[in-house]
Amino acid sequence: MDSKYLKSLEPGFDPLTVCEEASRCLLCLDAPCSKACPAGTNPDKFIRSVRFRNFKGAAEIVRENNALGAICARVCPTEKYCQKGCSRSGIDRPIDIGRIQRYITDYEEAVKMEILKAPKDNGKSVGIVGSGPAALQAAVSLRLLGYKVEVYEKENVLGGMLRLIPEYRLPDRVVDHEIKRIEDLGVKFHKGVFVGKDKSLDDLKKAHDAVLLAPGYSYGKMLQLFEGHKNVVLAVDFLREVKAKKGGVKVPNNVLVVGGGDVAMDVNATMKLLGVEHVTDVVYEQFVEFKASKKELEGAQRLGVTIIDGYVPVSFDGKKAKFAHRVIKSELEIEADLVVLAVGQYPDVSGLGVELVKGEVNEGADYHTKDPKVFVCGDIAHSRFDKTVVGGVRTGKEVALYIDASLGGK
Ligand SMILES: Cc1cc2nc3c(=O)[nH]c(=O)nc-3n(C[C@H](O)[C@H](O)[C@H](O)COP(=O)(O)OP(=O)(O)OC[C@H]3O[C@@H](n4cnc5c(N)ncnc54)[C@H](O)[C@@H]3O)c2cc1C
Ligand code: SF4
C-alpha cells in the first residue's frame, strides 16, 4: 500500500551527511548531552566515533548502553534531553543527536552486528510481566547478568505501547528487529498470557526466583458523555488498529479528536496522513498549558489539523458535540462522523498483588514492592523518570541491578 502513513516524515542521514553533522560537535569534555540522556546512551562518545568514521565503534557504544537504541533514536523527545543542553546551541543549533543515532543503529542492522552476548547462566531466573520498553530493557540487563528470563505478555504482539506509535515515526520493522535481537540473547517470550487471569502471580513466583511487573498504562480512558456511541473510539485502540493494519483502515472524512497530549497529536497526524479532509482537535488546556511537545503540535498543525484550545465537552448526541470554554463565555458545536478520545491512559494491576497510589506503585523504595520477590518498573513504577520510552529503559536498567542485589549479586 502506498500510504503517506507508512513513510517517515523525516529523512535519515547518509554516510556523508552523518559525518558532516558529527563534525559540528564541539567534543565537550564534561558533555551535557550525555549527562542528560536518561538511558546513559553516551551521545558524546558515539558522535566522536562517527567523526572518526568508526561506525562500528559508535554502534557498540549505543547498544551496550541502550537495548532499544534504534527505537530511542526515532521516538525520544531529544529536545527535552540530550539536545536541550547541547553546547552547540550557543553557536547555531544543537547537534541532531537522534538522527545520528538512527544512522548508527541502521548501520548496525545493515551489517548484521551482534554486539551483546549473554554470559553463562547463573542458575537463577526472573519472570517479567509485560513486554513494553521497560520490560525489554530489564530482560536484556538481567540476561547480561546471567539470569534466565521469561516474559509474559497478554497481547499476541510484543512491544507494549511501541506497537501504537505510528508507523511514520516508528516502523514495526525496527521494533521487530530489536525484539529479535533480545530473543537471540536467550530471552523467552510467552505471548497471549494474561497474568492475573491465565496465570497467577503465585504461578510466576513458584516458577522464578523473582518477578518483575511492567504492565504499563495499557488502557485508554473513556469520557462518560461519549460512552455507548458506536462512532466513538479510544485513541489507543485506533492507533493500535491502524498500525497493525499498516494504515489499511477506513476513516470518514470528518473527524473530531478530543485531547491535547502527544497521543492526540499522533491521532491528528495519522488522520491527515490517511487522507482525512477535516480533522478538528478540541483541547481542554489552553495553548500556554499544552501537554503535547511543541514539535508534535506544530507537526499536526502543518499537516492541516485545526486545533481549538481551552474547551470542555458538555454534550454529545451521537453526531454533534457541544463544548464550553473553560474561562470565557463561549460555546462551540462540532459535527463529526467519528470521534477519537485521547484523554489519557490508566494502568490495571488487578491480580498482580500490588496497589496503585495516584497511578503508581510506591510500596517500597527503588522498584521494590511489599513482597520481597516482586519488583516493578516502567510507567507504573514510582520513579524519577518521565513516562517515555527512554524513561522505561532507565527504570529497566536500574531495576535489574536491584533484582540482582536481592538475589545475591553485586
Ligand atoms: C500513542 C503513543 C505514542 C507514544 N509516543 C511516544 C514517543 O514518541 N516517545 C516516547 O518516549 N514515549 C512515547 N509514548 C510513551 C511510551 O510508549 C511509554 O511510556 C512506554 O511504552 C511505557 O513502557 P512500559 O514498559 O512501562 O509499558 P507499556 O509499553 O505500556 O507495555 C506494557 C505491556 O504490558 C502488558 N500487560 C499489561 N498487563 C498485563 C498482564 N496482567 N499480563 C501480561 N501482560 C500485561 C501490556 O499488554 C503491554 O504490552 C507513547 C505512548 C503512546 C500510547
Ligand atoms: S553537548 Fe552537543 S556539542 Fe557537546 S559533545 Fe554533546 S553533542 Fe557535541
PDB file of N, CA, C and O in Angstrom, residues 341-386:
ATOM      1  N   LEU A 341     -11.203   9.722  21.247  1.00  0.00           N
ATOM      2  CA  LEU A 341     -10.883  10.277  22.569  1.00  0.00           C
ATOM      3  C   LEU A 341      -9.444   9.967  22.944  1.00  0.00           C
ATOM      4  O   LEU A 341      -9.050   8.799  23.041  1.00  0.00           O
ATOM      5  N   ALA A 342      -8.669  11.039  23.125  1.00  0.00           N
ATOM      6  CA  ALA A 342      -7.260  10.879  23.534  1.00  0.00           C
ATOM      7  C   ALA A 342      -7.096  11.645  24.838  1.00  0.00           C
ATOM      8  O   ALA A 342      -6.409  12.655  24.904  1.00  0.00           O
ATOM      9  N   VAL A 343      -7.778  11.150  25.882  1.00  0.00           N
ATOM     10  CA  VAL A 343      -7.827  11.896  27.143  1.00  0.00           C
ATOM     11  C   VAL A 343      -7.078  11.164  28.266  1.00  0.00           C
ATOM     12  O   VAL A 343      -7.401  11.317  29.438  1.00  0.00           O
ATOM     13  N   GLY A 344      -6.109  10.381  27.882  1.00  0.00           N
ATOM     14  CA  GLY A 344      -5.243   9.736  28.878  1.00  0.00           C
ATOM     15  C   GLY A 344      -5.408   8.233  28.915  1.00  0.00           C
ATOM     16  O   GLY A 344      -6.317   7.660  28.308  1.00  0.00           O
ATOM     17  N   GLN A 345      -4.474   7.603  29.616  1.00  0.00           N
ATOM     18  CA  GLN A 345      -4.499   6.155  29.790  1.00  0.00           C
ATOM     19  C   GLN A 345      -4.419   5.830  31.275  1.00  0.00           C
ATOM     20  O   GLN A 345      -4.064   6.694  32.071  1.00  0.00           O
ATOM     21  N   TYR A 346      -4.750   4.598  31.606  1.00  0.00           N
ATOM     22  CA  TYR A 346      -4.631   4.189  33.008  1.00  0.00           C
ATOM     23  C   TYR A 346      -4.082   2.766  33.075  1.00  0.00           C
ATOM     24  O   TYR A 346      -4.209   1.994  32.127  1.00  0.00           O
ATOM     25  N   PRO A 347      -3.475   2.440  34.228  1.00  0.00           N
ATOM     26  CA  PRO A 347      -2.941   1.093  34.397  1.00  0.00           C
ATOM     27  C   PRO A 347      -3.959   0.179  35.059  1.00  0.00           C
ATOM     28  O   PRO A 347      -4.858   0.667  35.740  1.00  0.00           O
ATOM     29  N   ASP A 348      -3.855  -1.115  34.839  1.00  0.00           N
ATOM     30  CA  ASP A 348      -4.684  -2.076  35.560  1.00  0.00           C
ATOM     31  C   ASP A 348      -3.750  -3.141  36.136  1.00  0.00           C
ATOM     32  O   ASP A 348      -3.112  -3.876  35.388  1.00  0.00           O
ATOM     33  N   VAL A 349      -3.676  -3.178  37.469  1.00  0.00           N
ATOM     34  CA  VAL A 349      -2.759  -4.144  38.083  1.00  0.00           C
ATOM     35  C   VAL A 349      -3.539  -5.225  38.841  1.00  0.00           C
ATOM     36  O   VAL A 349      -2.974  -5.900  39.704  1.00  0.00           O
ATOM     37  N   SER A 350      -4.842  -5.393  38.489  1.00  0.00           N
ATOM     38  CA  SER A 350      -5.621  -6.384  39.240  1.00  0.00           C
ATOM     39  C   SER A 350      -4.997  -7.771  39.026  1.00  0.00           C
ATOM     40  O   SER A 350      -4.615  -8.130  37.910  1.00  0.00           O
ATOM     41  N   GLY A 351      -4.906  -8.498  40.112  1.00  0.00           N
ATOM     42  CA  GLY A 351      -4.327  -9.847  40.049  1.00  0.00           C
ATOM     43  C   GLY A 351      -2.812  -9.843  40.148  1.00  0.00           C
ATOM     44  O   GLY A 351      -2.177 -10.898  40.115  1.00  0.00           O
ATOM     45  N   LEU A 352      -2.214  -8.638  40.237  1.00  0.00           N
ATOM     46  CA  LEU A 352      -0.742  -8.601  40.277  1.00  0.00           C
ATOM     47  C   LEU A 352      -0.213  -8.361  41.699  1.00  0.00           C
ATOM     48  O   LEU A 352       0.989  -8.209  41.903  1.00  0.00           O
ATOM     49  N   GLY A 353      -1.139  -8.300  42.670  1.00  0.00           N
ATOM     50  CA  GLY A 353      -0.729  -8.245  44.083  1.00  0.00           C
ATOM     51  C   GLY A 353      -0.146  -6.915  44.534  1.00  0.00           C
ATOM     52  O   GLY A 353       0.494  -6.854  45.577  1.00  0.00           O
ATOM     53  N   VAL A 354      -0.332  -5.851  43.751  1.00  0.00           N
ATOM     54  CA  VAL A 354       0.189  -4.542  44.190  1.00  0.00           C
ATOM     55  C   VAL A 354      -0.940  -3.518  44.167  1.00  0.00           C
ATOM     56  O   VAL A 354      -1.965  -3.724  43.509  1.00  0.00           O
ATOM     57  N   GLU A 355      -0.727  -2.427  44.894  1.00  0.00           N
ATOM     58  CA  GLU A 355      -1.729  -1.353  44.917  1.00  0.00           C
ATOM     59  C   GLU A 355      -1.161  -0.121  44.260  1.00  0.00           C
ATOM     60  O   GLU A 355       0.048   0.151  44.354  1.00  0.00           O
ATOM     61  N   LEU A 356      -2.052   0.642  43.614  1.00  0.00           N
ATOM     62  CA  LEU A 356      -1.597   1.877  42.978  1.00  0.00           C
ATOM     63  C   LEU A 356      -1.999   3.075  43.816  1.00  0.00           C
ATOM     64  O   LEU A 356      -3.108   3.137  44.339  1.00  0.00           O
ATOM     65  N   VAL A 357      -1.097   4.029  43.946  1.00  0.00           N
ATOM     66  CA  VAL A 357      -1.432   5.317  44.562  1.00  0.00           C
ATOM     67  C   VAL A 357      -1.154   6.354  43.494  1.00  0.00           C
ATOM     68  O   VAL A 357      -0.028   6.454  42.995  1.00  0.00           O
ATOM     69  N   LYS A 358      -2.197   7.097  43.104  1.00  0.00           N
ATOM     70  CA  LYS A 358      -2.096   8.052  42.004  1.00  0.00           C
ATOM     71  C   LYS A 358      -1.457   7.406  40.768  1.00  0.00           C
ATOM     72  O   LYS A 358      -0.559   7.967  40.140  1.00  0.00           O
ATOM     73  N   GLY A 359      -1.878   6.180  40.458  1.00  0.00           N
ATOM     74  CA  GLY A 359      -1.418   5.528  39.229  1.00  0.00           C
ATOM     75  C   GLY A 359      -0.038   4.914  39.293  1.00  0.00           C
ATOM     76  O   GLY A 359       0.482   4.457  38.279  1.00  0.00           O
ATOM     77  N   GLU A 360       0.563   4.903  40.482  1.00  0.00           N
ATOM     78  CA  GLU A 360       1.918   4.349  40.569  1.00  0.00           C
ATOM     79  C   GLU A 360       2.040   3.375  41.731  1.00  0.00           C
ATOM     80  O   GLU A 360       1.353   3.515  42.740  1.00  0.00           O
ATOM     81  N   VAL A 361       2.930   2.406  41.571  1.00  0.00           N
ATOM     82  CA  VAL A 361       3.241   1.513  42.681  1.00  0.00           C
ATOM     83  C   VAL A 361       4.347   2.177  43.478  1.00  0.00           C
ATOM     84  O   VAL A 361       5.410   2.479  42.951  1.00  0.00           O
ATOM     85  N   ASN A 362       4.060   2.445  44.737  1.00  0.00           N
ATOM     86  CA  ASN A 362       5.025   3.178  45.551  1.00  0.00           C
ATOM     87  C   ASN A 362       5.117   2.518  46.917  1.00  0.00           C
ATOM     88  O   ASN A 362       5.044   3.151  47.943  1.00  0.00           O
ATOM     89  N   GLU A 363       5.247   1.183  46.891  1.00  0.00           N
ATOM     90  CA  GLU A 363       5.155   0.436  48.155  1.00  0.00           C
ATOM     91  C   GLU A 363       6.476   0.358  48.910  1.00  0.00           C
ATOM     92  O   GLU A 363       6.526   0.200  50.096  1.00  0.00           O
ATOM     93  N   GLY A 364       7.542   0.365  48.180  1.00  0.00           N
ATOM     94  CA  GLY A 364       8.862   0.335  48.805  1.00  0.00           C
ATOM     95  C   GLY A 364       9.733   1.241  47.967  1.00  0.00           C
ATOM     96  O   GLY A 364       9.345   1.640  46.881  1.00  0.00           O
ATOM     97  N   ALA A 365      10.901   1.569  48.467  1.00  0.00           N
ATOM     98  CA  ALA A 365      11.744   2.459  47.669  1.00  0.00           C
ATOM     99  C   ALA A 365      12.371   1.676  46.513  1.00  0.00           C
ATOM    100  O   ALA A 365      12.477   0.455  46.569  1.00  0.00           O
ATOM    101  N   ASP A 366      12.750   2.379  45.481  1.00  0.00           N
ATOM    102  CA  ASP A 366      13.576   1.813  44.412  1.00  0.00           C
ATOM    103  C   ASP A 366      13.051   0.514  43.806  1.00  0.00           C
ATOM    104  O   ASP A 366      13.735  -0.520  43.849  1.00  0.00           O
ATOM    105  N   TYR A 367      11.885   0.581  43.253  1.00  0.00           N
ATOM    106  CA  TYR A 367      11.318  -0.526  42.463  1.00  0.00           C
ATOM    107  C   TYR A 367      10.909  -1.762  43.280  1.00  0.00           C
ATOM    108  O   TYR A 367      10.533  -2.767  42.713  1.00  0.00           O
ATOM    109  N   HIS A 368      11.028  -1.705  44.611  1.00  0.00           N
ATOM    110  CA  HIS A 368      10.578  -2.839  45.421  1.00  0.00           C
ATOM    111  C   HIS A 368       9.071  -2.749  45.642  1.00  0.00           C
ATOM    112  O   HIS A 368       8.483  -1.674  45.523  1.00  0.00           O
ATOM    113  N   THR A 369       8.454  -3.874  45.981  1.00  0.00           N
ATOM    114  CA  THR A 369       7.069  -3.861  46.456  1.00  0.00           C
ATOM    115  C   THR A 369       7.090  -4.429  47.878  1.00  0.00           C
ATOM    116  O   THR A 369       8.157  -4.771  48.387  1.00  0.00           O
ATOM    117  N   LYS A 370       5.888  -4.579  48.468  1.00  0.00           N
ATOM    118  CA  LYS A 370       5.860  -5.146  49.828  1.00  0.00           C
ATOM    119  C   LYS A 370       6.376  -6.584  49.814  1.00  0.00           C
ATOM    120  O   LYS A 370       6.841  -7.101  50.812  1.00  0.00           O
ATOM    121  N   ASP A 371       6.225  -7.243  48.659  1.00  0.00           N
ATOM    122  CA  ASP A 371       6.672  -8.628  48.523  1.00  0.00           C
ATOM    123  C   ASP A 371       8.144  -8.637  48.087  1.00  0.00           C
ATOM    124  O   ASP A 371       8.474  -8.131  47.012  1.00  0.00           O
ATOM    125  N   PRO A 372       9.029  -9.203  48.904  1.00  0.00           N
ATOM    126  CA  PRO A 372      10.467  -9.129  48.571  1.00  0.00           C
ATOM    127  C   PRO A 372      10.826  -9.816  47.249  1.00  0.00           C
ATOM    128  O   PRO A 372      11.899  -9.576  46.700  1.00  0.00           O
ATOM    129  N   LYS A 373       9.910 -10.653  46.750  1.00  0.00           N
ATOM    130  CA  LYS A 373      10.204 -11.370  45.493  1.00  0.00           C
ATOM    131  C   LYS A 373       9.683 -10.618  44.264  1.00  0.00           C
ATOM    132  O   LYS A 373       9.912 -11.019  43.133  1.00  0.00           O
ATOM    133  N   VAL A 374       8.907  -9.544  44.509  1.00  0.00           N
ATOM    134  CA  VAL A 374       8.230  -8.868  43.382  1.00  0.00           C
ATOM    135  C   VAL A 374       8.726  -7.426  43.233  1.00  0.00           C
ATOM    136  O   VAL A 374       8.786  -6.678  44.211  1.00  0.00           O
ATOM    137  N   PHE A 375       9.053  -7.061  42.004  1.00  0.00           N
ATOM    138  CA  PHE A 375       9.594  -5.719  41.697  1.00  0.00           C
ATOM    139  C   PHE A 375       8.721  -5.052  40.628  1.00  0.00           C
ATOM    140  O   PHE A 375       7.944  -5.733  39.950  1.00  0.00           O
ATOM    141  N   VAL A 376       8.878  -3.741  40.473  1.00  0.00           N
ATOM    142  CA  VAL A 376       8.121  -3.034  39.419  1.00  0.00           C
ATOM    143  C   VAL A 376       9.063  -2.129  38.631  1.00  0.00           C
ATOM    144  O   VAL A 376      10.078  -1.664  39.152  1.00  0.00           O
ATOM    145  N   CYS A 377       8.712  -1.870  37.378  1.00  0.00           N
ATOM    146  CA  CYS A 377       9.453  -0.862  36.610  1.00  0.00           C
ATOM    147  C   CYS A 377       8.550  -0.302  35.508  1.00  0.00           C
ATOM    148  O   CYS A 377       7.410  -0.743  35.339  1.00  0.00           O
ATOM    149  N   GLY A 378       9.049   0.678  34.776  1.00  0.00           N
ATOM    150  CA  GLY A 378       8.280   1.272  33.675  1.00  0.00           C
ATOM    151  C   GLY A 378       7.291   2.313  34.153  1.00  0.00           C
ATOM    152  O   GLY A 378       7.438   2.885  35.244  1.00  0.00           O
ATOM    153  N   ASP A 379       6.256   2.541  33.346  1.00  0.00           N
ATOM    154  CA  ASP A 379       5.298   3.616  33.619  1.00  0.00           C
ATOM    155  C   ASP A 379       4.606   3.498  34.977  1.00  0.00           C
ATOM    156  O   ASP A 379       4.185   4.496  35.551  1.00  0.00           O
ATOM    157  N   ILE A 380       4.429   2.263  35.498  1.00  0.00           N
ATOM    158  CA  ILE A 380       3.705   2.144  36.782  1.00  0.00           C
ATOM    159  C   ILE A 380       4.618   2.336  37.985  1.00  0.00           C
ATOM    160  O   ILE A 380       4.151   2.412  39.114  1.00  0.00           O
ATOM    161  N   ALA A 381       5.927   2.372  37.749  1.00  0.00           N
ATOM    162  CA  ALA A 381       6.844   2.490  38.885  1.00  0.00           C
ATOM    163  C   ALA A 381       6.924   3.936  39.340  1.00  0.00           C
ATOM    164  O   ALA A 381       6.937   4.849  38.514  1.00  0.00           O
ATOM    165  N   HIS A 382       6.990   4.128  40.641  1.00  0.00           N
ATOM    166  CA  HIS A 382       7.184   5.472  41.164  1.00  0.00           C
ATOM    167  C   HIS A 382       8.663   5.789  40.954  1.00  0.00           C
ATOM    168  O   HIS A 382       9.521   5.259  41.633  1.00  0.00           O
ATOM    169  N   SER A 383       8.959   6.594  39.955  1.00  0.00           N
ATOM    170  CA  SER A 383      10.380   6.812  39.666  1.00  0.00           C
ATOM    171  C   SER A 383      10.628   8.266  39.308  1.00  0.00           C
ATOM    172  O   SER A 383       9.704   9.052  39.133  1.00  0.00           O
ATOM    173  N   ARG A 384      11.909   8.574  39.172  1.00  0.00           N
ATOM    174  CA  ARG A 384      12.295   9.966  38.875  1.00  0.00           C
ATOM    175  C   ARG A 384      12.167  10.254  37.390  1.00  0.00           C
ATOM    176  O   ARG A 384      12.448  11.337  36.943  1.00  0.00           O
ATOM    177  N   PHE A 385      11.771   9.260  36.602  1.00  0.00           N
ATOM    178  CA  PHE A 385      11.848   9.442  35.151  1.00  0.00           C
ATOM    179  C   PHE A 385      10.481   9.612  34.509  1.00  0.00           C
ATOM    180  O   PHE A 385       9.477   9.113  35.000  1.00  0.00           O
ATOM    181  N   ASP A 386      10.471  10.327  33.366  1.00  0.00           N
ATOM    182  CA  ASP A 386       9.222  10.576  32.648  1.00  0.00           C
ATOM    183  C   ASP A 386       8.625   9.276  32.132  1.00  0.00           C
ATOM    184  O   ASP A 386       9.341   8.299  31.920  1.00  0.00           O
TER     185      ASP A 386
END
